Coordinates of C-alpha atoms in Angstrom, one line a residue:
M1 CA -52.7 28.1 -2.3
D2 CA -50.0 26.1 -0.6
A3 CA -48.6 22.8 -1.6
S4 CA -51.0 20.1 -0.4
P5 CA -51.0 16.3 0.0
L6 CA -53.0 14.4 -2.6
P7 CA -56.6 14.0 -1.3
P8 CA -57.6 10.4 -0.6
H9 CA -60.3 8.5 -2.4
P10 CA -61.3 10.8 -5.3
S11 CA -63.9 9.2 -7.6
F12 CA -62.8 8.4 -11.1
Q13 CA -65.0 6.9 -13.8
D14 CA -62.1 5.2 -15.5
E15 CA -60.6 2.3 -13.5
S16 CA -57.2 2.8 -15.1
V17 CA -57.1 6.4 -13.9
A18 CA -58.0 5.3 -10.4
R19 CA -55.1 2.8 -10.4
A20 CA -52.7 5.5 -11.6
Y21 CA -53.9 7.9 -8.9
S22 CA -53.3 5.2 -6.2
R23 CA -49.8 4.8 -7.6
C24 CA -49.2 8.5 -7.2
R25 CA -50.4 8.3 -3.6
E26 CA -48.0 5.5 -2.9
L27 CA -45.1 7.4 -4.6
E28 CA -45.9 10.5 -2.5
K29 CA -44.4 8.8 0.6
T30 CA -40.9 9.1 -0.9
L31 CA -41.1 11.7 -3.7
A32 CA -43.7 14.2 -2.6
M33 CA -43.5 16.9 -5.2
E34 CA -43.1 14.6 -8.2
A35 CA -46.0 12.4 -7.0
R36 CA -48.2 15.4 -6.4
V37 CA -47.5 16.8 -9.9
L38 CA -48.7 13.6 -11.5
G39 CA -51.6 13.2 -9.0
Y40 CA -52.9 16.7 -9.4
L41 CA -52.6 16.4 -13.2
L42 CA -54.9 13.4 -13.0
L43 CA -57.3 15.3 -10.8
L44 CA -57.4 18.6 -12.7
A45 CA -56.9 17.5 -16.3
P46 CA -59.3 19.6 -18.4
E47 CA -59.8 16.7 -21.0
E48 CA -60.8 13.2 -20.1
E49 CA -58.7 11.9 -23.0
G50 CA -55.7 13.6 -21.5
R51 CA -56.4 12.1 -18.1
R52 CA -56.5 8.6 -19.6
Y53 CA -53.3 9.2 -21.5
L54 CA -51.4 10.3 -18.4
A55 CA -52.8 7.3 -16.5
S56 CA -51.4 5.0 -19.2
E57 CA -48.0 6.5 -18.7
I58 CA -48.2 6.1 -14.9
N59 CA -49.7 2.6 -14.6
P60 CA -47.0 -0.1 -14.0
D61 CA -48.9 -3.0 -15.4
P62 CA -51.0 -2.4 -18.5
V63 CA -54.0 -4.8 -18.7
D64 CA -56.4 -5.8 -21.4
D65 CA -60.2 -5.4 -21.4
S66 CA -60.5 -8.7 -19.4
G67 CA -58.3 -7.4 -16.6
N68 CA -55.4 -9.6 -17.6
K69 CA -51.8 -8.3 -17.8
T70 CA -50.6 -7.8 -21.4
D71 CA -47.4 -9.4 -22.6
D72 CA -45.8 -6.0 -23.0
S73 CA -46.5 -4.9 -19.5
V74 CA -43.8 -2.7 -18.0
V75 CA -43.1 -2.1 -14.3
R76 CA -42.5 1.6 -13.9
G77 CA -40.5 2.2 -10.8
D78 CA -40.1 5.3 -8.7
E79 CA -37.2 6.6 -10.8
T80 CA -39.2 6.4 -14.0
L81 CA -42.2 8.2 -12.5
C82 CA -39.9 10.8 -11.1
L83 CA -38.6 11.5 -14.7
L84 CA -42.2 11.5 -16.0
A85 CA -43.1 14.2 -13.4
K86 CA -40.0 16.2 -14.3
L87 CA -41.1 16.1 -18.0
Y88 CA -44.5 17.6 -17.1
I89 CA -42.8 20.2 -14.9
A90 CA -40.5 21.2 -17.8
A91 CA -42.9 20.8 -20.7
F92 CA -46.3 21.8 -19.1
I93 CA -45.8 23.9 -16.1
R94 CA -42.6 25.6 -17.2
C95 CA -44.3 26.3 -20.6
F96 CA -46.8 28.7 -19.1
R97 CA -44.5 30.1 -16.4
S98 CA -42.7 33.1 -17.7
A99 CA -39.1 33.6 -16.7
K100 CA -39.2 37.3 -16.1
G101 CA -42.7 38.4 -16.7
P102 CA -43.9 40.5 -19.6
T103 CA -41.5 42.9 -21.2
P104 CA -43.6 44.9 -23.7
D105 CA -42.0 46.8 -26.6
P106 CA -43.2 50.4 -26.5
S107 CA -43.5 50.3 -30.3
L108 CA -46.2 47.7 -30.0
H109 CA -48.4 49.7 -27.7
P110 CA -52.0 50.4 -28.8
S111 CA -51.2 54.2 -28.7
H112 CA -50.0 53.5 -32.2
I113 CA -53.4 52.0 -33.1
S114 CA -54.3 55.1 -35.3
F115 CA -51.0 55.9 -36.8
E116 CA -51.5 53.5 -39.7
G117 CA -55.1 54.4 -40.1
N118 CA -56.6 52.5 -43.0
V119 CA -54.0 49.7 -42.8
V120 CA -55.2 48.8 -39.3
E121 CA -58.8 49.5 -40.2
L122 CA -58.7 47.0 -43.0
S123 CA -56.3 44.4 -41.5
Y124 CA -58.6 43.5 -38.6
K125 CA -61.0 42.2 -41.2
L126 CA -58.6 39.7 -42.6
M127 CA -59.5 36.1 -41.7
E128 CA -55.8 35.0 -41.3
P129 CA -54.3 35.0 -37.8
P130 CA -52.1 38.1 -37.0
S131 CA -48.6 37.6 -38.3
S132 CA -46.9 39.6 -35.5
H133 CA -47.4 40.6 -31.9
Q134 CA -48.2 44.2 -33.0
M135 CA -51.1 43.1 -35.2
A136 CA -52.3 40.8 -32.5
K137 CA -52.4 43.7 -30.1
H138 CA -54.3 45.8 -32.6
K139 CA -56.9 43.1 -33.1
A140 CA -57.2 42.3 -29.4
I141 CA -57.8 46.0 -28.6
R142 CA -60.7 46.1 -31.0
R143 CA -62.1 42.8 -29.9
D144 CA -61.9 43.6 -26.2
G145 CA -63.3 47.1 -26.5
G146 CA -60.0 48.8 -25.6
R147 CA -60.1 47.3 -22.0
C148 CA -58.3 44.9 -19.8
V149 CA -60.7 41.8 -19.8
A150 CA -60.0 41.2 -16.1
T151 CA -60.4 44.7 -14.6
G152 CA -62.5 46.4 -17.2
K153 CA -60.2 49.4 -17.2
Y154 CA -59.5 51.1 -20.5
D155 CA -56.1 51.3 -22.1
L156 CA -54.6 54.6 -21.1
L157 CA -52.8 55.4 -24.3
T158 CA -55.7 54.4 -26.5
A159 CA -57.9 56.8 -24.4
Q160 CA -55.3 59.6 -25.0
S161 CA -54.9 59.0 -28.7
D162 CA -57.2 59.6 -31.7
A163 CA -59.3 56.5 -31.6
S164 CA -61.9 57.7 -34.0
S165 CA -61.4 54.7 -36.3
L166 CA -62.4 52.3 -33.4
E167 CA -65.9 51.0 -33.0
F168 CA -66.0 51.7 -29.3
K169 CA -66.1 55.0 -27.4
I170 CA -64.1 55.6 -24.2
P171 CA -66.0 57.8 -21.7
P172 CA -63.9 60.8 -20.6
D173 CA -64.0 59.8 -16.9
A174 CA -63.5 56.1 -17.4
P175 CA -60.7 54.5 -15.3
C176 CA -57.6 53.6 -17.3
C177 CA -54.5 51.6 -17.0
M178 CA -51.6 50.4 -19.1
T179 CA -52.5 47.2 -21.0
E180 CA -50.5 44.6 -22.9
A181 CA -51.3 41.7 -25.2
A182 CA -50.9 38.6 -23.1
L183 CA -50.3 35.3 -24.9
I184 CA -51.7 32.2 -23.2
F185 CA -49.1 30.0 -24.9
P186 CA -45.9 32.0 -24.9
S187 CA -44.2 32.9 -28.2
S188 CA -40.8 31.8 -26.7
I189 CA -41.5 28.2 -27.5
N190 CA -41.5 29.0 -31.2
R191 CA -38.4 31.2 -31.1
N192 CA -35.0 30.1 -32.4
I193 CA -35.9 26.4 -32.8
A194 CA -35.5 26.0 -36.6
G195 CA -32.6 26.2 -39.0
G196 CA -29.2 25.9 -37.3
N197 CA -31.0 25.3 -34.0
E198 CA -32.7 22.1 -35.0
G199 CA -31.7 19.3 -32.7
A200 CA -30.5 21.7 -30.1
A201 CA -31.9 21.7 -26.5
K202 CA -34.3 24.5 -27.2
N203 CA -35.7 22.6 -30.2
D204 CA -36.1 19.4 -28.1
W205 CA -37.8 21.3 -25.3
A206 CA -40.3 22.8 -27.8
A207 CA -41.0 19.4 -29.3
S208 CA -41.6 18.0 -25.8
V209 CA -44.0 20.9 -25.0
W210 CA -46.0 20.3 -28.1
A211 CA -46.2 16.5 -27.5
V212 CA -47.4 17.0 -23.9
M213 CA -50.0 19.6 -25.0
E214 CA -51.3 17.4 -27.8
H215 CA -51.6 14.2 -25.7
F216 CA -52.6 15.8 -22.4
G217 CA -54.5 18.9 -23.4
N218 CA -55.9 17.9 -26.8
V219 CA -54.3 21.0 -28.4
R220 CA -53.2 20.2 -32.0
V221 CA -50.3 22.5 -31.7
L222 CA -48.7 22.0 -35.1
D223 CA -52.0 23.0 -36.7
E224 CA -53.1 25.6 -34.2
L225 CA -50.1 27.5 -32.8
N226 CA -47.1 26.7 -35.0
G227 CA -45.0 29.7 -36.3
D228 CA -47.0 32.9 -36.6
N229 CA -50.1 31.1 -35.5
I230 CA -48.9 31.7 -31.9
H231 CA -50.3 35.3 -32.4
R232 CA -53.8 34.1 -33.3
L233 CA -56.5 35.9 -31.3
E234 CA -57.6 32.7 -29.7
N235 CA -54.2 32.8 -27.9
V236 CA -54.4 36.5 -26.9
L237 CA -55.9 38.5 -24.0
T238 CA -55.8 42.2 -23.3
L239 CA -54.6 42.5 -19.7
S240 CA -53.3 45.3 -17.5
H241 CA -49.5 45.2 -16.8
D242 CA -50.0 43.8 -13.2
I243 CA -52.6 41.2 -14.2
H244 CA -50.3 40.1 -17.1
S245 CA -47.4 39.7 -14.7
A246 CA -49.5 37.5 -12.4
F247 CA -50.9 35.6 -15.3
D248 CA -47.4 34.8 -16.7
Q249 CA -46.2 33.8 -13.2
L250 CA -49.1 31.4 -12.7
K251 CA -50.5 33.6 -9.9
F252 CA -53.7 34.5 -11.9
W253 CA -56.0 32.5 -14.1
F254 CA -59.4 32.3 -15.7
E255 CA -61.6 29.4 -14.3
A256 CA -64.6 28.5 -16.5
T257 CA -67.9 28.7 -14.5
N258 CA -69.4 26.0 -16.8
A259 CA -72.7 28.0 -16.5
N260 CA -72.5 30.1 -19.6
A261 CA -70.3 30.2 -22.7
N262 CA -67.0 32.2 -22.2
E263 CA -67.9 33.0 -18.6
Y264 CA -65.0 32.8 -16.2
R265 CA -64.3 33.3 -12.5
L266 CA -61.1 35.2 -11.8
R267 CA -58.7 33.4 -9.5
T268 CA -55.5 34.9 -8.0
L269 CA -52.9 34.0 -5.4
W270 CA -51.8 37.7 -5.0
S271 CA -54.1 39.1 -2.3
R272 CA -53.0 42.6 -3.1
L273 CA -53.8 42.4 -6.8
M274 CA -56.4 45.0 -7.7
V275 CA -59.1 42.5 -8.7
D276 CA -61.6 40.6 -6.6
K277 CA -60.7 36.9 -6.8
D278 CA -64.3 35.9 -7.1
T279 CA -65.2 38.3 -9.9
I280 CA -67.0 36.7 -12.8
V281 CA -66.3 38.1 -16.3
T282 CA -67.8 37.2 -19.7
L283 CA -65.5 37.5 -22.7
T284 CA -67.3 39.0 -25.7
T285 CA -66.5 40.1 -29.3
P286 CA -68.2 42.3 -31.8
D287 CA -67.1 40.0 -34.7
P288 CA -66.7 36.3 -33.8
Q289 CA -65.3 35.5 -37.3
C290 CA -62.7 38.2 -37.7
L291 CA -62.1 38.8 -34.0
P292 CA -62.4 35.4 -32.3
L293 CA -62.4 35.0 -28.5
P294 CA -59.6 33.5 -26.5
S295 CA -59.9 29.7 -26.7
P296 CA -61.6 28.1 -23.7
K297 CA -59.4 25.1 -24.2
Y298 CA -56.2 27.2 -23.9
L299 CA -57.5 29.0 -20.8
A300 CA -58.5 25.7 -19.3
L301 CA -55.0 24.3 -19.8
H302 CA -53.5 27.5 -18.3
A303 CA -55.8 27.3 -15.3
A304 CA -55.0 23.6 -14.7
C305 CA -51.3 24.4 -14.9
C306 CA -51.6 27.1 -12.2
K307 CA -53.5 24.9 -9.8
V308 CA -51.2 21.8 -10.4
A309 CA -48.1 24.0 -10.0
H310 CA -49.1 25.4 -6.6
L311 CA -50.8 22.4 -5.1
S312 CA -47.9 20.2 -6.0
G313 CA -45.1 22.6 -4.9
A314 CA -43.7 22.7 -8.4
A315 CA -44.2 26.4 -8.7
E316 CA -42.0 27.0 -5.6
H317 CA -39.4 24.7 -7.0
I318 CA -39.3 26.6 -10.4
D319 CA -39.2 30.0 -8.6
R320 CA -36.3 28.8 -6.5
C321 CA -34.4 27.7 -9.6
F322 CA -34.9 31.1 -11.1
R323 CA -33.7 32.8 -8.0
D324 CA -30.6 30.5 -7.7
L325 CA -29.9 30.9 -11.4
D326 CA -29.8 34.7 -11.1
G327 CA -27.1 34.5 -8.4
M328 CA -25.2 31.5 -9.7
R329 CA -21.8 32.0 -11.3
V330 CA -20.3 28.5 -11.1
L331 CA -21.4 25.0 -10.1
A332 CA -20.9 24.4 -6.4
E333 CA -18.2 21.8 -5.5
D334 CA -20.6 19.9 -3.3
G335 CA -23.2 19.7 -6.1
S336 CA -25.8 21.6 -4.1
N337 CA -26.9 23.6 -7.1
V338 CA -27.1 20.7 -9.6
D339 CA -30.8 21.1 -9.8
V340 CA -30.3 24.6 -11.2
L341 CA -27.8 23.4 -13.7
M342 CA -30.2 20.7 -14.9
F343 CA -32.9 23.4 -15.2
V344 CA -30.7 25.2 -17.7
L345 CA -29.4 22.1 -19.5
E346 CA -32.9 20.7 -20.0
G347 CA -33.6 23.8 -22.1
I348 CA -36.4 25.2 -20.0
T349 CA -35.1 28.7 -19.6
V350 CA -36.1 31.1 -22.3

């Protein structure tokens, strides 16, 4: 999926959204990437309420129900819209885009699923969300039947361990892989943002992320994902290491088929990834109350982010910033790497 110009004449039910999209098409002549970020967000927004909210931020001249300009109308020029696009790159696309991919702690691996025996057996029945990544992994393994939800392969170390306390059985000849607990919304946005860090760049970035997700994605983040709630099972998927890496780098996503509940078509930009890009999977759970499924709303936001990032060219921009950041020691005298410096100062590296 390469960066693509905004398609002409899409149909929108809301006139204000249509006007905002036309503004993006006009802006595309001078600020292609930024215009495409905003335009594709309008096209691919998973929530109609979020689409209308973004349109209200883009439209230069607010109007009342009669079509007349209101007294507080504000002309939003190219510079303002450019800043708006950068906010969505930093607080929406960058939120889901991992800096360096998953780095699992071996101590959190499901091979330890049996070492606490009764503790793990009882803890999965607690209604409260998991309080740690380790407990989230234990619960996700039980919910997902010990398998990567994308490939269906069983977790290797669970297959090799004493899994007698688990409800599922792993066939002796079943294909296996190394799996990890993948968070849809990353835990990094809740890390080191309180106490002495309040008011710092990282705290401001997290606040921006939550504001964007609440207005654009209808995710009530302070209620749903604040603090330890980031580990709730609705935010966790069991994925193989390679799928997890692609998922965190916006190269793999779950696209709802809208045919059946919790049914998704797998999409990937990595042609050599060991999964058919048109595979359809249905996520299931043996206990909807204690082991809830990943949130369709969270997965829809992640899918929209992947598509917007690549169609707009923002993903390539972020990747380039990471590459430049790795090799940068000082700011160039000619200012050629100022974008990378701003990438850091805006608090969007974690």
